[in-house]
Coordinates of C-alpha atoms in Angstrom, one line a residue:
M1 CA 77.2 182.9 127.2
D2 CA 78.8 186.2 128.2
K3 CA 80.7 188.6 126.0
S4 CA 84.1 187.4 127.1
E5 CA 83.4 183.8 126.0
N6 CA 82.1 185.0 122.6
G7 CA 85.3 187.0 122.0
T8 CA 87.5 184.0 122.8
L9 CA 85.6 181.7 120.3
I10 CA 85.9 184.3 117.5
V11 CA 89.7 184.6 118.1
K12 CA 90.1 180.7 117.8
I13 CA 88.1 180.6 114.5
I14 CA 90.2 183.4 113.0
C15 CA 93.5 181.6 114.0
L16 CA 92.3 178.3 112.3
L17 CA 91.4 180.1 109.1
L18 CA 94.8 181.9 109.0
S19 CA 96.6 178.5 109.5
V20 CA 94.7 176.9 106.6
V21 CA 95.4 179.9 104.3
L22 CA 99.1 179.7 105.2
W23 CA 99.3 176.0 104.5
L24 CA 97.6 176.4 101.1
Y25 CA 100.0 179.2 100.2
I26 CA 103.1 177.2 101.2
S27 CA 101.9 174.1 99.4
N28 CA 100.7 175.7 96.1
V29 CA 102.8 178.8 95.8
E30 CA 106.0 177.9 97.6
N31 CA 105.6 174.0 96.8
P32 CA 108.5 173.0 99.1
L33 CA 110.5 169.7 98.8
R34 CA 109.2 166.8 100.7
T35 CA 110.5 163.3 101.5
Y36 CA 108.3 160.2 101.6
E37 CA 108.9 156.4 101.9
L38 CA 106.7 154.3 99.6
K39 CA 106.6 150.6 100.8
G40 CA 105.9 147.3 99.0
I41 CA 106.6 148.3 95.4
P42 CA 106.5 145.0 93.2
V43 CA 109.7 143.8 91.6
E44 CA 109.4 141.9 88.3
L45 CA 111.8 139.0 87.8
T46 CA 113.3 138.8 84.3
N47 CA 115.1 135.9 82.5
E48 CA 113.8 133.3 85.0
D49 CA 114.5 130.7 82.3
S50 CA 118.2 131.1 83.2
L51 CA 117.4 129.5 86.6
V52 CA 116.1 126.3 84.9
D53 CA 119.3 126.2 82.8
S54 CA 121.4 126.4 85.9
K55 CA 119.2 123.7 87.7
F56 CA 117.9 126.2 90.3
A57 CA 114.4 126.9 91.6
I58 CA 113.1 129.6 93.9
V59 CA 112.0 128.3 97.3
N60 CA 108.4 129.0 98.1
K61 CA 108.2 131.7 95.4
Q62 CA 106.3 134.7 96.6
P63 CA 105.9 138.3 95.2
F64 CA 109.1 140.3 95.7
T65 CA 108.9 144.0 96.7
V66 CA 111.2 146.9 97.7
D67 CA 110.7 150.1 99.7
L68 CA 111.7 153.4 98.1
K69 CA 112.7 156.7 99.8
L70 CA 111.4 159.5 97.6
E71 CA 112.0 163.2 97.4
G72 CA 110.1 165.8 95.4
P73 CA 107.7 168.7 95.4
S74 CA 104.8 168.3 97.8
S75 CA 102.3 168.4 94.9
E76 CA 104.1 165.5 93.1
I77 CA 104.8 163.4 96.2
L78 CA 101.1 163.4 97.0
K79 CA 100.3 161.9 93.6
V80 CA 102.8 159.0 93.7
K81 CA 101.4 155.4 93.4
K82 CA 103.1 152.0 93.3
E83 CA 102.0 151.5 89.7
D84 CA 104.1 154.5 88.6
F85 CA 107.3 152.5 89.1
K86 CA 108.7 149.6 87.0
I87 CA 111.4 147.8 88.9
V88 CA 113.1 144.6 87.6
A89 CA 115.6 142.0 88.9
D90 CA 117.6 140.2 86.1
M91 CA 118.1 136.6 87.2
S92 CA 120.6 135.9 84.5
A93 CA 123.1 138.7 85.3
Y94 CA 124.7 137.3 88.4
A95 CA 126.4 134.1 89.7
L96 CA 123.9 132.2 91.8
K97 CA 124.2 129.5 94.5
V98 CA 121.9 127.3 96.5
G99 CA 120.6 129.2 99.5
E100 CA 120.1 132.9 99.9
N101 CA 121.1 135.2 97.0
T102 CA 120.9 139.1 97.0
I103 CA 119.9 140.2 93.5
P104 CA 120.3 143.9 92.7
V105 CA 117.2 145.6 91.2
Q106 CA 117.0 148.2 88.4
I107 CA 114.4 151.0 88.4
M108 CA 113.4 151.2 84.7
S109 CA 110.8 154.0 85.0
Y110 CA 109.4 156.3 87.7
P111 CA 107.5 159.7 87.8
E112 CA 109.2 162.9 86.7
N113 CA 110.2 165.5 89.3
I114 CA 110.8 162.7 91.8
T115 CA 114.2 161.7 93.2
I116 CA 114.9 158.2 94.5
K117 CA 117.2 158.7 97.5
N118 CA 118.1 154.9 98.0
N119 CA 118.6 154.0 94.4
G120 CA 122.1 152.7 94.8
M121 CA 121.5 150.0 97.4
L122 CA 118.3 148.3 96.4
G123 CA 118.1 144.5 96.1
I124 CA 115.9 141.5 96.8
K125 CA 116.8 138.3 98.7
V126 CA 116.0 135.2 96.6
N127 CA 116.2 131.7 98.2
L128 CA 117.3 129.0 95.7
E129 CA 117.4 125.3 95.8
E130 CA 118.2 122.4 93.5
L131 CA 115.8 121.9 90.6
T132 CA 114.5 118.3 90.3
Q133 CA 112.1 116.2 88.4
K134 CA 109.8 113.3 89.3
E135 CA 107.5 111.0 87.2
L136 CA 104.1 110.1 88.7
T137 CA 101.4 107.7 87.7
I138 CA 98.1 109.5 87.4
S139 CA 95.1 108.2 89.3
S140 CA 91.5 109.3 89.1
K141 CA 89.7 111.0 92.0
V142 CA 86.8 112.1 89.7
K143 CA 83.6 111.6 91.6
V144 CA 81.4 109.4 89.3
T145 CA 77.8 108.3 90.0
Y146 CA 75.8 106.0 87.7
K147 CA 72.2 105.5 86.9
E148 CA 70.3 102.5 88.3
N149 CA 71.6 99.1 87.1
I150 CA 74.5 100.8 85.3
Y151 CA 77.9 99.8 86.6
E152 CA 81.5 100.8 85.9
K153 CA 83.3 98.2 83.8
E154 CA 86.7 99.9 83.7
Q155 CA 88.5 103.3 83.7
N156 CA 91.5 104.2 81.6
I157 CA 93.7 107.3 81.9
N158 CA 95.7 108.7 78.9
P159 CA 98.5 109.5 79.3
K160 CA 99.2 107.4 82.3
T161 CA 102.1 109.4 83.7
V162 CA 103.1 113.0 84.3
T163 CA 106.5 114.6 84.9
I164 CA 106.8 117.4 87.4
T165 CA 109.6 119.9 87.8
G166 CA 110.4 122.3 90.6
G167 CA 112.4 122.9 93.7
K168 CA 113.4 119.8 95.6
S169 CA 111.5 120.7 98.7
S170 CA 108.2 121.1 96.7
V171 CA 108.8 118.1 94.4
D172 CA 109.6 115.8 97.3
K173 CA 106.2 116.7 99.0
V174 CA 104.2 115.4 96.0
T175 CA 103.0 111.9 96.6
E176 CA 100.1 111.7 94.1
A177 CA 99.0 113.1 90.7
I178 CA 95.2 112.9 90.6
L179 CA 92.4 113.8 88.2
T180 CA 89.7 116.0 89.8
G181 CA 86.1 116.6 88.8
E182 CA 82.6 115.1 88.9
E183 CA 80.3 113.2 86.6
K184 CA 76.7 112.5 87.6
D185 CA 74.2 109.9 86.4
V186 CA 76.4 108.3 83.9
D187 CA 74.5 105.8 81.7
K188 CA 76.9 105.2 78.7
N189 CA 80.5 105.2 77.9
K190 CA 82.1 108.6 78.5
Q191 CA 85.4 110.3 78.2
G192 CA 86.7 113.8 79.0
D193 CA 89.7 115.9 79.9
Y194 CA 90.3 116.6 83.6
N195 CA 92.7 118.8 85.4
I196 CA 95.7 117.2 87.1
Q197 CA 96.3 118.2 90.7
F198 CA 99.4 117.4 92.7
I199 CA 98.9 116.6 96.4
D200 CA 101.0 115.6 99.4
S201 CA 100.5 112.7 101.8
F202 CA 97.9 114.7 103.8
G203 CA 95.9 115.4 100.6
N204 CA 96.9 119.1 100.4
A205 CA 97.7 120.7 97.1
V206 CA 101.4 121.4 96.4
S207 CA 102.3 124.6 94.6
N208 CA 105.5 126.0 93.0
I209 CA 105.9 123.1 90.6
E210 CA 105.5 122.8 86.8
S211 CA 104.3 119.7 84.9
N212 CA 104.7 118.6 81.3
I213 CA 100.9 118.3 80.9
K214 CA 98.1 120.1 82.7
T215 CA 95.2 117.7 81.9
A216 CA 94.7 114.0 81.1
K217 CA 91.8 112.1 79.4
L218 CA 89.7 109.8 81.5
S219 CA 87.7 107.1 79.7
I220 CA 84.8 105.4 81.5
T221 CA 83.4 102.2 80.1
V222 CA 80.0 101.0 81.6
T223 CA 77.8 97.9 81.4
N224 CA 74.6 96.6 82.7
G225 CA 74.6 94.9 86.1
K226 CA 72.7 93.7 89.2
T227 CA 73.4 92.5 92.7
V228 CA 72.7 88.8 93.4
P229 CA 73.2 86.5 96.5
V230 CA 76.1 84.0 96.7
N231 CA 75.1 80.3 97.1
L232 CA 77.9 78.2 98.8
K233 CA 78.2 74.7 97.4
T234 CA 79.9 71.9 99.4
K235 CA 80.8 68.2 99.0
G236 CA 81.8 65.5 101.5
N237 CA 81.6 65.6 105.2
V238 CA 83.6 67.3 107.9
P239 CA 86.4 65.3 109.5
Q240 CA 85.4 62.6 112.0
G241 CA 84.9 64.0 115.5
F242 CA 83.9 67.5 114.3
V243 CA 80.7 69.2 113.5
L244 CA 80.1 72.3 111.4
D245 CA 79.2 75.2 113.7
G246 CA 78.5 77.6 110.8
Y247 CA 80.4 79.6 108.2
E248 CA 80.9 83.2 107.1
L249 CA 81.4 84.5 103.5
S250 CA 83.4 87.6 102.8
K251 CA 80.6 88.6 100.5
N252 CA 77.0 87.4 100.8
N253 CA 76.1 89.3 97.6
V254 CA 78.1 90.2 94.5
T255 CA 77.6 92.6 91.6
V256 CA 77.5 90.8 88.3
L257 CA 78.0 92.5 84.9
G258 CA 77.0 91.5 81.4
D259 CA 74.3 91.3 78.8
S260 CA 70.9 92.4 80.2
Q261 CA 69.1 89.3 78.8
V262 CA 71.4 87.0 80.7
L263 CA 71.3 89.1 83.8
N264 CA 67.5 89.0 83.9
K265 CA 67.6 85.2 84.2
L266 CA 70.2 85.2 86.9
E267 CA 69.0 84.9 90.5
S268 CA 72.1 83.8 92.3
I269 CA 75.7 82.8 91.8
D270 CA 76.9 79.4 92.9
T271 CA 80.4 78.7 94.2
E272 CA 82.6 75.8 93.3
A273 CA 82.1 72.9 95.7
V274 CA 84.2 73.1 98.8
D275 CA 85.5 69.7 100.0
M276 CA 84.4 69.6 103.6
S277 CA 86.6 66.6 104.5
S278 CA 89.8 68.7 104.0
L279 CA 88.7 71.4 106.5
Q280 CA 90.6 72.2 109.7
P281 CA 89.1 74.1 112.7
D282 CA 88.5 77.7 111.7
S283 CA 89.6 77.1 108.1
E284 CA 89.5 80.0 105.7
V285 CA 89.5 79.1 102.0
D286 CA 89.3 81.0 98.7
V287 CA 86.3 79.8 96.7
K288 CA 85.9 80.6 93.0
L289 CA 82.5 81.7 91.7
N290 CA 80.9 79.7 88.9
L291 CA 80.1 82.5 86.5
P292 CA 77.9 81.9 83.5
E293 CA 79.4 82.7 80.1
G294 CA 79.4 86.4 79.3
I295 CA 79.1 87.4 83.0
S296 CA 81.8 89.0 85.0
I297 CA 82.2 90.3 88.6
G298 CA 82.1 94.1 89.1
D299 CA 83.7 94.2 92.5
G300 CA 86.3 91.5 92.8
D301 CA 88.4 88.9 91.0
G302 CA 85.8 86.2 90.7
S303 CA 86.3 84.6 94.1
I304 CA 85.3 85.0 97.7
K305 CA 86.6 83.8 101.1
A306 CA 84.7 81.3 103.1
K307 CA 85.5 80.8 106.8
F308 CA 84.2 77.6 108.3
K309 CA 83.7 77.1 112.1
L310 CA 84.3 73.5 113.2
K311 CA 84.0 72.3 116.8
K312 CA 84.7 69.0 118.3
E313 CA 81.7 66.8 118.6
E314 CA 80.8 65.9 122.2
N315 CA 79.8 62.3 123.0
T316 CA 76.2 61.5 123.6
T317 CA 74.2 58.4 124.2
K318 CA 71.6 56.4 122.4
N319 CA 69.3 53.5 123.5
I320 CA 68.5 50.7 121.1
E321 CA 66.1 47.8 121.8
C322 CA 67.6 44.6 120.5
N323 CA 66.4 41.0 120.1
V324 CA 68.5 38.6 122.2
Q325 CA 69.7 35.3 120.9
Y326 CA 70.8 32.5 123.4
K327 CA 73.3 29.7 123.2
N328 CA 74.8 26.7 125.0
L329 CA 71.4 25.7 126.7
S330 CA 71.4 22.0 127.8
D331 CA 69.3 19.7 125.6
T332 CA 67.2 18.9 128.8
F333 CA 65.9 22.4 129.1
L334 CA 64.0 24.9 127.0
V335 CA 63.2 28.6 127.0
T336 CA 59.5 29.4 127.3
N337 CA 59.7 33.2 126.5
Q338 CA 58.2 34.0 123.1
S339 CA 61.0 36.6 122.6
L340 CA 63.9 38.0 124.5
V341 CA 64.6 41.7 124.3
S342 CA 67.4 43.9 125.9
N343 CA 67.8 47.6 126.0
V344 CA 71.4 48.5 124.9
K345 CA 72.9 51.9 125.7
L346 CA 75.5 53.2 123.3
S347 CA 78.0 56.1 123.6
G348 CA 79.6 58.1 120.8
T349 CA 79.4 61.2 118.7
Q350 CA 76.0 62.2 117.4
E351 CA 77.0 61.7 113.8
A352 CA 78.3 58.2 114.5
L353 CA 75.2 57.2 116.6
D354 CA 72.9 58.4 113.8
K355 CA 74.4 55.7 111.6
I356 CA 73.7 52.9 114.2
S357 CA 70.6 50.7 114.3
S358 CA 69.8 47.3 115.9
Q359 CA 71.3 45.7 112.8
N360 CA 74.7 46.8 114.0
L361 CA 74.3 44.9 117.3
S362 CA 74.7 41.2 118.1
V363 CA 73.2 40.5 121.5
I364 CA 73.9 37.0 122.8
L365 CA 72.9 35.3 126.1
D366 CA 75.1 32.3 127.2
L367 CA 72.9 29.8 129.2
A368 CA 75.6 27.1 129.7
N369 CA 75.3 27.4 133.5
V370 CA 71.6 26.6 133.7
K371 CA 71.1 23.6 135.9
E372 CA 67.4 23.8 137.0
E373 CA 64.0 25.2 136.1
G374 CA 63.0 28.7 137.0
T375 CA 62.9 32.4 136.0
F376 CA 66.2 34.1 136.0
D377 CA 67.6 37.6 135.2
Y378 CA 70.7 37.5 133.0
T379 CA 72.8 40.2 131.4
P380 CA 73.6 39.3 127.8
Q381 CA 76.7 40.2 125.8
A382 CA 76.3 43.0 123.2
T383 CA 78.8 43.3 120.3
L384 CA 78.9 46.1 117.7
V385 CA 79.3 45.3 114.1
N386 CA 80.5 47.8 111.4
A387 CA 80.4 50.7 113.8
N388 CA 83.1 53.4 114.3
N389 CA 83.5 55.8 117.2
V390 CA 80.7 54.1 119.1
T391 CA 80.9 51.9 122.3
V392 CA 78.5 49.9 124.3
S393 CA 78.1 51.5 127.7
D394 CA 75.3 49.4 129.2
V395 CA 73.2 46.3 128.5
G396 CA 69.8 45.8 130.1
N397 CA 69.0 42.5 131.9
V398 CA 66.8 39.9 130.3
S399 CA 64.2 37.8 132.3
V400 CA 64.4 34.2 131.1
T401 CA 62.0 31.4 132.1
I402 CA 63.6 27.9 131.9
K403 CA 61.7 24.6 132.0
K404 CA 62.6 20.9 131.6
K405 CA 61.6 19.2 128.5
G406 CA 58.6 16.7 128.5

């Protein structure tokens, strides 16, 4: 670095030092007046009870603030903080209306040696709406878990209702009043006080409302229990021409509650007998459970739904070998066969055919037309006796040997 550059740097440093000395002299010795705008100073609302008396509420109440234009010595202005000011707005001093209201504010205290330049035109805008009430039934959303084989018998809330008060827009949003909290591994009767929360239809908490109570007492009563299968009982048969193609139960297992000694002996729960003859295709019926004395259901009203699937029974066939009787043979002839047998083919539903045997058939061969000896094939006549929904579809031939007597 040459001598000319060194000289320039020294001159710059001297100028900076002289500027700082001059600023310190002006600030501390001369202490000139200075203006400054302080933003966001909190405003305290007083006599808010007068709003309730006038049936008003503040819409979406948020902190209120004002901006102040200040003037004072530099040394004082530099020390000013928001906390040095107390500013209030008296809610009882003015005629109010639904909608936007401009409420003048009063500056109750502020730092000495400071002048407020905009003191005469300060105010806050307060939005008011109708004050309303609504009564809600309290429900429990307390998360409760129980120890093994311990089940909830009932829950009770006291008091059962709560009254909320607030602006119409906030009160109208509230759809539920719920108890919130959590209880783990409950094994005996329990009660406690839980906070009440107010929520909208989306499950969001609603603010800016007041309630006559903040908590409610939840009482939980427990009992012993176990899960057992359901055994469906039936009586009668499905209507003629249909077969049962299965059924479905709304619950294959139920939780039963009661004394532990009785529960230990209980392996299943029977239903009342369903009359199968009254069923229609795809019938769904309510079936009561036959509960032993002292036993109750923990997850229902003591009944289940049973859906039966019926389908039309298709015709099938069945062959029966029957003895054949003959008649009207001339006295000059005789039959030499030791026995006559015919195979009779029947048609009908499987259920009907299962009830038919050879005893339900009369097979007769009419030999009135026999005029000579020989062996002949004849088709006998088969007649059903005491048989429903069954018909004879085919009768097998019989070979008969005829001879003249003596």
